[in-house]
Amino acid sequence: MRNLRSIGIAAGLALSVSVPALNAFASEPTVPPVPATFPAEGKIKYVARDSILEFKALPEYHEPGWVTEKFVKAGKLPPVKERLPKEPLVFKTGNMPNGVGVYGDTMRHVIGGRPEGWNYGAGQTQGWGGIDIGLSECLTRTAPLFQVEAKDTEPLPNLAKSWDWSADGHKLIMHLVEGAKWSDGVPFNADDVMFYWDDEVMDPNVSPLNGATQETFGVGTTLKKIDDYTVEWTFKDAFPKQHLYAMAYGTFCPGPAHILKPQHPKYSKNTYDQFKNAFPPEYMNMPVMGAWVPVEYRADDIIVMRRNPYYWKVDEKGNQLPYLNELHYKLSTWADRDVQAVAGAGDFSNLEQPENFVASLKRAAEPNAPARLAFGPRLIGYNLRLNFSANGWGNPDERGQALRELNRNEDFRKAVTMALDRKALGDSLVKGPFTAIYPGGLSSGTSFYDRKSTVYYPFDLEGAKAELAKAGLKDTDGDGFVNFPAGTAGGKNVEIVMLVNNDYTTDKSLAEGVVAQMEKLGLRIVLNGLNGTQRDATQYSGRFDWLIRRNEQELTSVVQNTVQLAPVGPKTSWDHRAPESGEVDLMPFEKDLVDIVNKFVSSADNNQRASLMRDFQKISTEHVYNIGLTEYPGALIINKRFSNIPQGTPIFMFNWAEDSIVRERVFVAADKQAKYELFPEELPGKPGDKGPM
Ligand code: GLA
Ligand code: CA
């Protein structure tokens, strides 16, 4: 069935898809056209939230036989029962698509990023593609919620096994899992949580990888330790349940305080840079709470992770998880991830670059295809973002400053959005029913999306030119590009530096498309293409005029990373942050957006929240806050030998699919196991030691 449908899609690509004709001169704002229906293959099987997991002691526990034989019997490890918490996290069998699994085998990932080091809490990337997701365990977990109906949705317990609200709703007491241990056997407790909060989130010199700041958890929020397994949050608002989402990946995943604290400048002679870089990629066996531990790193080649013998989750039979002994991350390119996954040389890919859709679909439709491929909702999107800081973020020069002021000019933004031929941009990535016209704002795949509240300025080059003239820009020297008015930036051509992530073919294709389309408008764009890590650093320090950015969870789920929807704090927005000293210089409509987001976060009323997001969408698209480029569905590609992959897992919603498939309970049936383990029957060694135990 799946294969037939895939062939259908592949064959359909040749035919033209009917899209409502766009009136080239209709400059009146309207609503976006209804997107072509897309035959999503994966139907999600909805479940009740409390059917997924629980915390409880079981009568007996098990582990792979070789762990008992080689490690426990040799006195190198305590027995499994002693390594587990009093009440481990138990995944319920009924929620496991193929039930209780068996031990063995490897999941071979391929990634396009490169590790900077293991200090996630100090902002270092491990290369993405699921590495940091697998290392990190967070207070709550949201990725598996894609299978829970929106009305039943609240984050799942994880390191915080339960929580209670005070009667007035201003305090939240969280109970941490008791007796869980880091992968080196050291107990996990409230000190780890407090180190993350006090010395990483609250220390202005430290920025955790996914950008957690105090505002992420509400302006003025505080956290304190009550005892080893209890922490207490205090909020300005009553019952801000929304913050439970911020306690999931990637904003509340504490690192090992026993390893990190001695390197932190507050407790050592280190500088902040030395702290950040204290755990380079070569540093092996970094203690984690996640299911696998890094044991091998070869530059530009591979990172290997082995099972964490102290992992604190089990199945209902008492089998300690994970089932898979090893994970690989081949250090290659993102495009290669698709190629290898469909060919069977890799095991997993989020098919998210439309340039690879046709070839991947064809391969996956062949009868002997090694991998399954299933499309989900249209949740992958791109926006053009304009730097809105006119008070010094990123220290712009005279030209840069003049551009920031242009970016803040609504006529200018309308000119840009009206000059974009989004149909052509989408078709340049892939032909067929995949891409849709996306004006910006919330993704059409989220439950909060309302088409009627979306303001779309259709493609109209002449109208766009008129808007540009209204913004005061004319081509004074006749070279085809508009100039700044005399007296601004020397009256030179307006030249816009656009930041783009060079690691992705799609980002580069879209950037080139935008350059060409803006040239027709008379705007000259200069590309600043950087690798993902440098791109992030450049963006966070505000050194860009325009930026092309793939959408993140605030637009695809709304409830996750919500504060990134608007500049609610000095560092919460992608494109509008405060300079070192100072505040965010909000434009009037941004103030409205900030108010809406704050109300949304503090409201527990679903109808009110839906209505707030309709307002958000209206204001944000009407004032052209982000400039949408395109949106399309992604597909999960996964090797057919794996079991327990939930049907219809979207590649992105609350989090990426690497988290949504719940890798710790994924397994390979005994008769399908392959021999990919590079360190069979070995376990992680001591922190900092080379290689496994
Ligand atoms: C990168 C990839 C995504 C996903 C994430 C996980 O961003 O492009 O598909 O794997 O990493 O963090
Ligand atoms: Ca000119």
XYZ file of C-alpha atoms and ligand atoms in Angstrom:
706
model
C 0.000 0.000 0.000
C 2.675 2.404 1.074
C 4.788 1.569 -1.973
C 1.898 1.968 -4.379
C 1.099 5.370 -2.985
C 4.700 6.396 -3.242
C 4.778 5.385 -6.884
C 1.637 7.401 -7.342
C 3.318 10.440 -5.953
C 6.475 9.916 -7.960
C 4.496 9.441 -11.162
C 2.285 12.405 -10.368
C 5.317 14.624 -10.283
C 5.392 14.836 -14.035
C 1.823 16.143 -14.208
C 1.145 19.734 -13.467
C -0.753 20.338 -10.275
C -3.593 22.763 -10.370
C -2.966 25.720 -8.133
C -5.450 28.588 -8.099
C -4.219 31.100 -10.674
C -2.559 34.092 -9.112
C -3.626 37.445 -10.391
C -0.347 39.203 -11.115
C -1.785 42.630 -10.458
C -3.911 41.869 -7.429
C -1.922 43.845 -4.917
C -4.759 43.815 -2.386
C -3.911 41.654 0.602
C -5.894 38.447 0.733
C -5.655 35.003 2.320
C -3.148 32.439 1.064
C -4.426 29.998 -1.569
C -5.572 26.610 -0.279
C -2.536 24.359 -0.629
C -2.647 21.339 -2.935
C -3.816 18.375 -0.923
C -1.000 16.070 -0.226
C -1.486 12.351 0.272
C 0.228 12.041 3.639
C 0.875 8.370 4.189
C 1.354 8.236 7.904
C -1.883 8.287 9.836
C -1.200 9.007 13.470
C -2.714 6.578 15.952
C -3.942 8.821 18.767
C -3.496 7.626 22.343
C -4.245 8.930 25.832
C -1.395 10.852 27.418
C -1.219 8.594 30.479
C -1.007 5.432 28.371
C 2.618 6.130 27.436
C 4.669 5.749 30.609
C 4.676 5.616 34.409
C 7.185 5.458 37.256
C 7.181 2.322 39.365
C 9.303 -0.403 40.879
C 9.116 -3.797 39.158
C 9.690 -7.211 40.758
C 12.796 -7.913 38.674
C 15.132 -6.251 36.227
C 17.153 -7.508 33.272
C 20.025 -6.365 31.090
C 21.905 -7.819 28.098
C 23.579 -11.095 29.130
C 27.044 -9.870 28.218
C 26.717 -6.923 30.615
C 26.101 -9.313 33.512
C 28.820 -11.708 32.402
C 31.605 -9.285 31.483
C 30.928 -6.408 33.842
C 28.729 -7.254 36.807
C 30.307 -10.639 37.536
C 33.790 -9.122 37.125
C 32.971 -6.517 39.767
C 33.173 -3.624 37.287
C 29.526 -2.685 37.659
C 26.953 -3.054 40.444
C 23.975 -5.320 39.638
C 21.337 -3.776 37.406
C 18.815 -3.307 40.231
C 21.299 -1.116 42.101
C 22.036 0.903 39.001
C 18.380 1.744 38.495
C 16.326 4.318 40.420
C 13.935 3.239 43.170
C 11.123 3.676 40.684
C 12.407 3.668 37.124
C 10.519 5.208 34.223
C 8.522 2.344 32.711
C 7.311 2.458 29.095
C 3.939 0.771 28.905
C 3.750 -2.134 26.487
C 0.381 -1.037 25.135
C 1.922 2.124 23.741
C 4.844 0.294 22.105
C 3.900 -0.339 18.457
C 5.581 -3.768 18.422
C 5.731 -4.414 22.134
C 8.618 -5.451 24.358
C 11.849 -5.689 22.404
C 15.137 -7.560 22.366
C 18.698 -6.321 22.823
C 21.241 -5.740 20.071
C 22.193 -3.883 16.898
C 22.962 -0.288 16.009
C 21.203 2.736 14.567
C 23.415 4.355 11.951
C 22.787 8.076 11.681
C 24.426 10.388 9.160
C 24.727 14.080 9.989
C 25.862 17.257 8.258
C 27.005 19.153 11.364
C 30.290 18.834 13.238
C 30.767 18.685 17.009
C 32.258 21.714 18.762
C 32.444 19.797 22.017
C 30.244 18.306 24.709
C 29.416 21.448 26.675
C 25.777 21.775 25.650
C 24.952 23.937 28.676
C 27.589 26.449 27.607
C 26.275 26.535 24.048
C 28.373 23.983 22.167
C 26.747 22.017 19.368
C 27.458 18.317 19.048
C 26.592 18.415 15.335
C 22.782 18.052 15.540
C 20.917 15.269 13.762
C 19.847 13.769 17.081
C 23.171 13.550 18.950
C 22.406 16.131 21.594
C 18.797 14.949 21.730
C 20.037 11.480 22.666
C 22.496 12.742 25.284
C 20.023 15.087 26.888
C 17.346 14.103 29.313
C 15.158 16.961 30.381
C 12.752 17.684 33.227
C 9.794 16.981 30.951
C 9.409 15.480 27.475
C 7.194 16.603 24.649
C 8.330 14.903 21.429
C 6.001 11.870 21.838
C 2.988 14.180 22.259
C 2.427 14.207 18.510
C 0.265 11.099 19.190
C -1.862 12.779 21.872
C -4.948 14.824 20.942
C -4.329 18.530 21.474
C -6.936 18.833 24.236
C -5.247 16.111 26.315
C -1.797 17.500 25.807
C 0.512 18.305 28.681
C 4.244 17.535 28.735
C 5.197 14.067 29.920
C 7.188 13.548 33.105
C 10.829 12.628 32.620
C 13.602 13.680 35.046
C 10.781 15.384 36.921
C 8.611 12.351 37.674
C 5.709 14.402 39.031
C 4.752 17.937 40.015
C 2.213 19.781 42.187
C 0.916 23.319 41.865
C 0.331 25.469 44.950
C -3.286 26.509 45.544
C -2.629 30.019 44.184
C -0.789 28.623 41.163
C 2.388 30.661 41.689
C 4.498 27.772 42.920
C 5.296 24.529 41.227
C 6.985 21.772 43.213
C 8.798 19.225 41.074
C 9.794 15.778 42.318
C 12.884 14.443 40.606
C 13.336 10.767 39.822
C 15.022 9.313 42.935
C 18.189 7.291 42.690
C 18.835 7.839 38.974
C 22.519 8.044 38.056
C 24.672 9.681 35.419
C 26.323 7.286 32.983
C 29.462 7.244 35.177
C 27.455 6.073 38.186
C 27.356 9.413 40.053
C 23.887 10.210 41.449
C 21.699 12.688 39.608
C 19.917 15.125 41.917
C 18.704 18.676 42.503
C 22.290 19.996 42.467
C 22.468 19.196 38.748
C 19.217 21.046 38.194
C 20.379 24.040 40.239
C 23.764 24.216 38.506
C 22.004 24.423 35.156
C 19.664 27.150 36.416
C 22.013 29.274 38.542
C 25.239 28.974 36.598
C 24.114 28.468 33.024
C 20.619 29.887 32.425
C 20.929 32.774 34.900
C 24.603 33.543 34.261
C 24.568 36.192 31.498
C 27.982 34.991 30.279
C 26.689 31.502 29.485
C 24.150 30.682 26.759
C 22.938 27.085 26.622
C 22.739 25.590 23.142
C 19.051 26.126 22.526
C 19.118 29.591 24.024
C 17.380 29.162 27.397
C 17.172 32.422 29.339
C 15.153 33.347 32.411
C 12.349 34.622 30.132
C 12.071 31.169 28.614
C 10.362 30.245 31.884
C 8.562 33.554 32.392
C 9.834 37.004 33.335
C 10.909 37.032 36.985
C 10.654 33.260 37.462
C 12.879 31.756 40.158
C 13.911 28.202 41.037
C 15.203 26.809 44.316
C 16.277 23.513 45.772
C 14.113 22.105 48.559
C 15.999 18.846 49.044
C 18.004 16.416 46.903
C 14.962 15.348 44.941
C 12.686 18.372 45.130
C 12.883 21.777 43.461
C 10.429 24.642 43.635
C 9.558 27.103 40.885
C 8.012 30.490 41.651
C 6.179 32.286 38.851
C 4.781 35.812 38.563
C 1.655 34.440 36.849
C -0.749 31.886 38.309
C -0.714 28.379 36.777
C 1.557 29.142 33.803
C 1.371 25.506 32.677
C 2.895 26.514 29.381
C 6.343 26.598 31.042
C 6.239 22.809 31.359
C 6.999 22.801 27.624
C 10.099 24.914 28.183
C 11.286 22.287 30.672
C 11.504 19.741 27.856
C 14.205 19.503 25.168
C 16.169 21.692 24.547
C 15.792 24.311 27.243
C 15.877 22.339 30.506
C 18.230 19.423 30.092
C 20.792 19.710 32.883
C 24.391 18.579 32.384
C 26.546 16.702 34.931
C 27.316 19.280 37.636
C 30.026 17.055 39.125
C 31.994 17.387 35.884
C 30.961 20.887 34.756
C 31.009 22.866 37.993
C 34.761 22.518 38.686
C 35.392 24.163 35.270
C 32.891 27.017 35.649
C 34.497 30.466 36.224
C 32.530 30.950 39.448
C 34.248 27.902 40.975
C 37.612 27.941 39.152
C 40.226 30.218 37.613
C 38.845 29.493 34.126
C 37.575 32.201 31.797
C 34.122 31.683 30.272
C 35.785 30.649 27.032
C 37.900 28.064 28.806
C 34.786 26.725 30.507
C 32.922 26.481 27.223
C 35.811 24.642 25.583
C 36.753 22.364 28.483
C 35.182 19.302 26.835
C 36.349 19.169 23.205
C 35.006 16.495 20.826
C 37.996 14.276 21.709
C 36.866 14.173 25.350
C 35.221 10.752 25.584
C 32.681 9.249 27.960
C 31.110 12.584 28.884
C 28.595 11.636 31.597
C 25.024 11.783 30.295
C 21.534 10.905 31.480
C 20.677 9.787 27.925
C 20.619 6.205 26.682
C 23.995 6.199 24.900
C 27.400 7.673 25.752
C 30.036 8.958 23.274
C 32.986 6.515 23.231
C 34.725 7.237 19.927
C 35.267 10.348 17.818
C 37.176 10.557 14.553
C 37.205 14.001 12.951
C 35.121 14.225 9.762
C 34.443 10.525 10.033
C 32.272 9.231 12.887
C 31.044 9.548 16.460
C 30.163 6.247 18.146
C 28.015 5.932 21.259
C 27.523 2.871 23.446
C 24.687 1.944 25.771
C 24.573 3.750 29.111
C 24.757 1.030 31.803
C 23.043 3.378 34.287
C 20.109 4.297 32.060
C 17.029 4.780 34.245
C 14.230 3.615 31.975
C 12.857 0.093 31.532
C 10.078 -1.776 29.765
C 7.214 -3.454 31.660
C 9.170 -6.724 31.826
C 11.933 -4.906 33.684
C 14.395 -4.906 30.788
C 16.736 -1.964 31.182
C 16.675 0.226 28.112
C 17.915 1.010 25.515
C 17.455 -2.079 23.385
C 19.994 -0.852 20.806
C 23.601 -1.265 21.953
C 25.161 1.366 19.744
C 24.488 4.555 17.781
C 26.597 5.886 14.929
C 26.787 9.408 13.639
C 28.663 9.468 10.380
C 30.025 12.957 9.829
C 28.989 13.725 6.268
C 26.383 16.075 4.754
C 22.649 16.422 5.320
C 21.939 15.574 1.684
C 24.014 12.407 2.061
C 21.831 11.407 5.016
C 18.869 11.000 2.627
C 20.930 9.178 0.029
C 22.406 6.713 2.537
C 19.110 6.102 4.323
C 17.198 5.172 1.157
C 20.134 3.061 -0.029
C 20.346 1.183 3.287
C 23.866 2.429 4.092
C 22.391 4.602 6.837
C 19.333 3.873 8.966
C 17.538 7.157 9.488
C 16.785 10.435 7.812
C 14.409 13.326 8.120
C 13.742 13.870 4.428
C 13.490 17.649 4.625
C 15.298 18.900 1.528
C 12.855 18.822 -1.411
C 15.749 18.569 -3.866
C 16.007 14.933 -2.715
C 12.294 14.079 -2.750
C 11.975 12.573 -6.224
C 15.014 10.305 -6.071
C 14.158 9.180 -2.522
C 10.540 8.408 -3.403
C 11.567 6.366 -6.418
C 14.069 4.325 -4.446
C 11.676 3.784 -1.531
C 8.990 2.533 -3.936
C 11.174 -0.295 -5.266
C 10.081 -3.701 -3.985
C 13.468 -4.453 -2.368
C 13.805 -1.013 -0.811
C 15.673 -1.247 2.494
C 13.895 1.714 4.069
C 10.344 2.882 4.722
C 9.477 6.410 3.720
C 6.390 8.171 5.061
C 5.346 11.771 4.583
C 3.751 13.787 7.348
C 2.019 17.186 7.557
C 3.392 20.385 5.981
C 5.566 21.397 8.890
C 8.852 22.308 7.253
C 8.954 25.978 6.322
C 11.332 28.813 5.683
C 11.200 32.479 6.535
C 13.206 35.482 5.558
C 13.887 37.401 8.758
C 14.907 41.018 8.970
C 17.147 42.441 11.637
C 14.876 44.863 13.486
C 17.341 46.229 16.035
C 17.975 49.930 15.512
C 19.685 50.392 18.871
C 22.936 48.600 18.424
C 22.556 44.788 18.482
C 25.550 43.570 16.468
C 27.136 47.052 16.233
C 26.110 47.923 12.672
C 28.096 50.506 10.666
C 26.378 53.404 8.929
C 25.112 51.236 6.065
C 23.962 48.528 8.458
C 22.143 51.045 10.624
C 20.399 52.541 7.579
C 19.294 49.039 6.652
C 17.905 48.280 10.089
C 15.781 51.393 9.699
C 14.595 50.220 6.307
C 13.764 46.828 7.793
C 11.583 48.624 10.312
C 9.742 50.449 7.535
C 6.488 48.643 6.742
C 6.335 49.901 3.141
C 9.756 48.396 2.618
C 8.681 45.044 4.057
C 5.570 45.051 1.890
C 7.729 45.718 -1.163
C 9.875 42.708 -0.314
C 7.013 40.322 0.358
C 5.107 41.411 -2.780
C 8.199 40.942 -4.938
C 8.476 37.292 -3.927
C 7.125 34.778 -6.402
C 6.596 31.975 -3.913
C 5.248 29.537 -6.463
C 8.488 29.854 -8.416
C 10.559 29.526 -5.250
C 8.752 26.315 -4.304
C 9.004 24.882 -7.804
C 12.726 25.582 -7.874
C 13.077 23.097 -5.005
C 10.741 20.409 -6.302
C 7.871 20.264 -8.750
C 4.592 18.704 -7.722
C 2.126 18.995 -4.856
C 4.696 19.399 -2.097
C 5.391 23.089 -1.632
C 2.723 25.611 -0.718
C 2.459 29.399 -0.717
C 3.487 30.486 2.749
C 3.205 34.195 3.570
C 4.889 33.817 6.975
C 3.664 33.460 10.550
C 2.451 30.173 12.018
C 2.975 27.051 10.002
C -0.172 25.768 8.258
C 0.518 22.338 9.816
C -0.030 23.432 13.426
C -3.393 23.067 15.135
C -3.261 26.810 15.913
C -3.176 27.800 12.239
C -6.140 29.727 10.879
C -6.046 30.512 7.187
C -8.597 33.306 7.472
C -6.409 35.126 9.981
C -3.448 34.973 7.621
C -2.732 38.075 5.563
C -1.109 37.350 2.228
C 0.264 40.012 -0.100
C 0.234 38.282 -3.477
C 3.111 38.409 -5.928
C 2.951 41.759 -7.703
C 6.253 43.197 -8.883
C 4.839 46.532 -10.030
C 2.975 46.977 -6.760
C 6.167 46.035 -4.915
C 8.110 48.719 -6.770
C 5.519 51.291 -5.791
C 5.916 50.260 -2.132
C 9.669 50.593 -2.448
C 9.263 54.138 -3.786
C 6.957 54.880 -0.856
C 9.766 53.757 1.428
C 11.870 56.498 -0.190
C 14.122 54.328 -2.345
C 15.006 55.281 -5.935
C 17.668 54.176 -8.354
C 19.462 57.532 -8.529
C 22.423 56.368 -10.609
C 20.561 54.202 -13.080
C 22.391 50.903 -12.447
C 19.212 48.952 -11.764
C 19.542 48.917 -7.962
C 17.805 51.404 -5.694
C 19.932 53.808 -3.672
C 19.626 55.158 -0.158
C 18.280 58.728 -0.186
C 21.033 61.358 -0.421
C 22.292 61.972 3.102
C 21.795 58.331 4.204
C 24.754 55.935 3.914
C 26.311 58.200 1.265
C 23.374 57.738 -1.091
C 24.955 54.481 -2.246
C 23.118 51.448 -3.598
C 21.149 49.662 -0.927
C 23.162 46.517 -0.338
C 21.720 43.852 1.914
C 23.871 41.179 3.534
C 21.798 37.991 3.812
C 22.965 35.288 6.209
C 22.395 31.724 5.058
C 23.278 28.250 6.319
C 25.572 26.612 3.777
C 25.128 23.128 5.239
C 21.780 22.671 3.480
C 21.118 22.580 -0.263
C 17.610 23.932 0.364
C 18.800 26.977 2.285
C 21.223 27.774 -0.517
C 18.618 27.236 -3.281
C 16.151 29.509 -1.496
C 18.843 32.135 -0.938
C 19.724 32.163 -4.631
C 16.048 32.427 -5.530
C 15.587 35.382 -3.199
C 18.670 37.129 -4.618
C 17.337 36.783 -8.171
C 13.812 37.898 -7.283
C 15.043 40.884 -5.280
C 17.231 41.914 -8.184
C 14.054 42.336 -10.245
C 12.716 44.593 -7.532
C 15.939 46.612 -7.593
C 17.407 45.369 -4.314
C 20.945 44.123 -4.274
C 21.544 41.178 -1.922
C 24.974 39.889 -0.966
C 25.037 36.364 0.448
C 26.940 35.545 3.609
C 26.930 31.744 3.466
C 28.380 30.078 6.570
C 28.317 26.613 8.101
C 25.597 26.037 10.679
C 27.786 26.732 13.714
C 29.203 29.991 12.352
C 25.781 30.957 11.058
C 24.309 30.600 14.551
C 27.129 32.576 16.164
C 26.751 35.350 13.578
C 23.010 35.433 14.012
C 23.037 35.419 17.817
C 25.487 38.316 17.836
C 23.245 40.269 15.456
C 25.705 40.568 12.556
C 23.250 40.294 9.666
C 20.773 42.433 7.733
C 18.572 39.613 6.508
C 18.549 35.979 7.387
C 17.080 32.841 5.841
C 16.015 30.460 8.558
C 14.208 27.141 8.636
C 11.239 27.365 10.982
C 11.548 26.113 14.522
C 9.030 24.716 16.996
C 7.440 28.042 17.919
C 5.932 28.094 14.432
C 5.302 24.359 14.027
C 3.864 23.544 17.468
C 3.338 27.011 19.031
C 3.427 25.502 22.539
C 7.099 24.576 22.264
C 9.643 27.460 22.359
C 6.683 29.844 22.497
C 8.740 32.813 23.669
C 10.585 32.768 20.365
C 7.414 33.935 18.630
C 8.184 37.530 19.611
C 10.903 39.510 21.393
C 9.477 38.912 24.881
C 12.953 38.931 26.420
C 16.312 40.459 25.484
C 17.447 37.235 23.808
C 14.327 35.285 22.884
C 13.796 36.389 19.287
C 15.751 35.147 16.267
C 15.843 38.542 14.571
C 15.304 41.162 17.221
C 17.431 41.136 20.331
C 18.755 43.722 22.751
C 22.299 45.070 22.465
C 24.768 44.180 25.268
C 23.430 46.929 27.462
C 19.939 48.022 26.697
C 16.531 46.800 25.784
C 14.793 45.558 22.695
C 13.545 48.578 20.723
C 10.124 47.165 19.960
C 8.008 48.557 17.127
C 4.360 49.182 18.071
C 3.036 46.006 16.399
C 5.799 43.989 18.066
C 4.547 45.252 21.432
C 1.184 43.758 20.517
C 2.834 40.478 19.563
C 4.734 40.407 22.852
C 1.501 41.034 24.775
C -0.247 38.249 22.910
C 2.550 35.786 23.557
C 2.649 36.678 27.259
C -1.107 36.245 27.534
C -0.940 32.949 25.671
C 1.753 31.656 28.022
C -0.205 32.560 31.139
C -3.599 31.346 29.900
C -4.895 27.849 30.544
C -8.106 28.388 28.572
C -7.877 26.550 25.241
C -10.432 28.746 23.483
C -8.679 31.882 24.597
C -5.332 30.492 23.513
C -6.654 29.625 20.059
C -8.109 33.103 19.704
C -4.850 34.721 20.852
C -2.968 32.820 18.177
C -5.437 33.978 15.534
C -4.651 37.535 16.628
C -0.975 36.764 16.542
C -1.222 35.424 13.025
C -3.231 38.426 11.839
C -0.885 41.045 13.269
C 2.274 39.210 12.382
C 1.332 38.596 8.741
C -0.379 41.941 8.218
C 2.709 43.841 9.378
C 5.022 41.386 7.595
C 6.898 40.441 10.728
C 8.524 37.407 9.068
C 8.587 36.997 5.337
C 7.518 33.451 4.513
C 9.220 31.746 1.577
C 7.788 28.252 1.253
C 6.468 25.333 3.254
C 6.198 21.635 2.538
C 5.873 18.233 4.227
C 8.863 16.173 5.308
C 9.160 12.400 5.329
C 10.663 10.035 7.842
C 12.991 7.506 6.251
C 13.861 4.582 8.455
C 15.371 1.201 7.746
C 12.778 -1.562 7.678
C 14.601 -3.716 10.232
C 13.579 -1.427 13.129
C 10.538 -2.102 15.298
C 8.551 0.176 17.612
C 8.495 3.131 15.228
C 5.152 4.874 15.887
C 3.020 5.144 12.778
C 2.778 8.614 11.311
C 5.648 10.091 13.308
C 6.136 13.593 11.880
C 9.762 14.526 11.274
C 9.186 17.751 13.191
C 6.523 18.991 15.556
C 7.277 19.338 19.292
C 10.748 18.101 18.462
C 12.582 16.268 15.703
C 11.742 12.660 14.880
C 14.946 11.413 16.526
C 13.149 12.177 19.786
C 9.576 11.474 18.669
C 10.283 7.854 17.747
C 11.563 7.315 21.329
C 14.829 5.733 20.326
C 15.432 4.081 23.698
C 12.549 1.657 23.025
C 13.266 1.074 19.329
C 14.620 -2.427 18.639
C 15.585 -4.854 15.905
C 13.964 -8.304 15.938
C 16.492 -11.096 16.513
C 16.238 -12.485 12.966
C 16.813 -9.061 11.434
C 19.808 -7.964 13.481
C 22.833 -6.775 11.535
C 26.443 -6.722 12.632
C 27.167 -3.030 12.642
C 28.454 -2.692 16.204
C 31.987 -1.292 16.228
C 32.480 -1.951 19.961
C 30.561 -5.173 20.587
C 30.216 -6.128 24.249
C 31.907 -2.941 25.434
C 30.625 -0.216 27.736
C 31.576 3.459 28.183
C 34.709 4.100 30.246
C 35.546 6.776 32.818
C 34.869 10.418 31.892
C 37.818 11.760 29.899
C 39.391 8.315 29.331
C 39.935 7.282 25.757
C 37.431 4.767 24.490
C 35.179 2.289 26.275
C 35.668 0.570 29.642
C 19.279 19.022 12.055
C 18.566 18.279 10.935
C 17.168 17.866 11.375
C 17.238 17.122 12.681
C 17.895 18.002 13.700
C 17.972 17.355 15.043
O 18.716 20.282 12.245
O 18.467 19.078 9.792
O 16.580 17.041 10.407
O 17.948 15.925 12.513
O 19.215 18.322 13.265
O 18.486 18.262 15.968
Ca 21.583 52.385 -8.075
